[in-house]
XYZ file of C-alpha atoms in Angstrom:
96
model
C 0.000 0.000 0.000
C 1.164 3.264 -0.838
C 1.694 5.579 1.955
C -0.569 8.458 1.790
C 1.032 11.687 2.307
C -0.878 13.756 4.686
C -0.122 17.320 4.125
C -0.714 19.595 6.960
C -1.825 22.886 5.878
C -0.276 25.692 7.807
C -2.801 27.576 9.820
C -3.601 30.803 8.094
C -1.702 33.671 9.605
C -3.843 36.011 11.521
C -3.990 39.373 9.938
C -2.520 42.001 12.210
C -5.141 44.582 12.722
C -3.603 47.967 12.308
C -4.946 50.715 14.408
C -5.768 53.813 12.557
C -2.557 55.688 12.059
C -4.182 59.051 12.380
C -2.901 60.614 15.537
C -4.764 63.324 17.263
C -2.770 66.487 17.070
C -3.062 68.709 20.092
C -3.681 72.288 19.214
C -0.954 74.459 20.673
C -1.948 77.733 22.125
C -0.116 80.801 20.994
C 2.396 81.873 23.636
C 1.072 84.717 25.686
C 3.295 87.639 26.378
C 4.083 88.155 29.993
C 3.235 91.584 31.200
C 6.070 93.161 33.100
C 4.731 93.846 36.534
C 6.053 96.888 38.258
C 8.041 95.713 41.224
C 9.502 98.137 43.675
C 13.161 98.851 43.175
C 15.508 99.098 46.120
C 18.664 101.151 46.062
C 21.281 99.422 48.208
C 24.556 101.096 49.211
C 27.505 99.509 50.997
C 28.474 101.860 53.838
C 30.930 99.691 55.790
C 33.722 97.453 54.598
C 33.020 93.760 54.445
C 36.655 92.860 55.174
C 37.021 90.979 58.435
C 33.402 89.807 58.339
C 32.070 86.278 58.294
C 32.608 84.468 54.993
C 28.860 83.971 54.605
C 28.302 87.717 55.011
C 31.026 88.496 52.457
C 29.363 86.139 50.009
C 26.012 87.805 50.615
C 27.437 91.260 49.902
C 29.000 89.937 46.704
C 25.713 88.280 45.801
C 23.975 91.630 46.081
C 26.471 92.984 43.537
C 28.249 95.381 45.861
C 31.967 95.790 45.229
C 33.301 98.628 47.371
C 32.296 101.201 49.972
C 29.733 103.728 48.662
C 28.911 101.450 45.716
C 25.179 101.543 44.997
C 23.117 98.982 43.104
C 19.428 98.916 42.256
C 17.678 95.618 42.946
C 14.110 94.422 42.595
C 12.207 94.090 45.844
C 11.821 90.310 46.147
C 11.757 88.102 49.243
C 15.165 86.665 48.309
C 16.795 90.080 48.083
C 15.065 91.191 51.290
C 16.517 88.190 53.105
C 20.018 88.974 51.866
C 19.657 92.595 52.935
C 18.418 91.566 56.401
C 21.398 89.265 56.817
C 23.962 92.037 56.327
C 21.871 95.072 57.214
C 24.619 96.389 59.527
C 26.772 97.009 56.432
C 24.148 98.566 54.170
C 21.953 101.558 53.579
C 18.664 100.785 51.810
C 16.426 103.301 50.052
C 13.225 102.820 48.104
């Protein structure tokens, strides 16, 4: 008897369902211009030398932008600047 060849048919490949390739595009808002708010300006003057002071106080004076005695800088009135001024207030003269 002749051997019968049994051919196995390969299972049909499942079709990969493709999701719709249309992506939703988020609408970007136009950048809004920031309005410059008027903040108070402080005029800070160094009236005493910072030589011989604590290193942290020297760094604070330098951070305020003061370089020498009678040097005046104008800074915006922010809580950070106020804290620096309070730290070394014995060296400074502050005017609005």
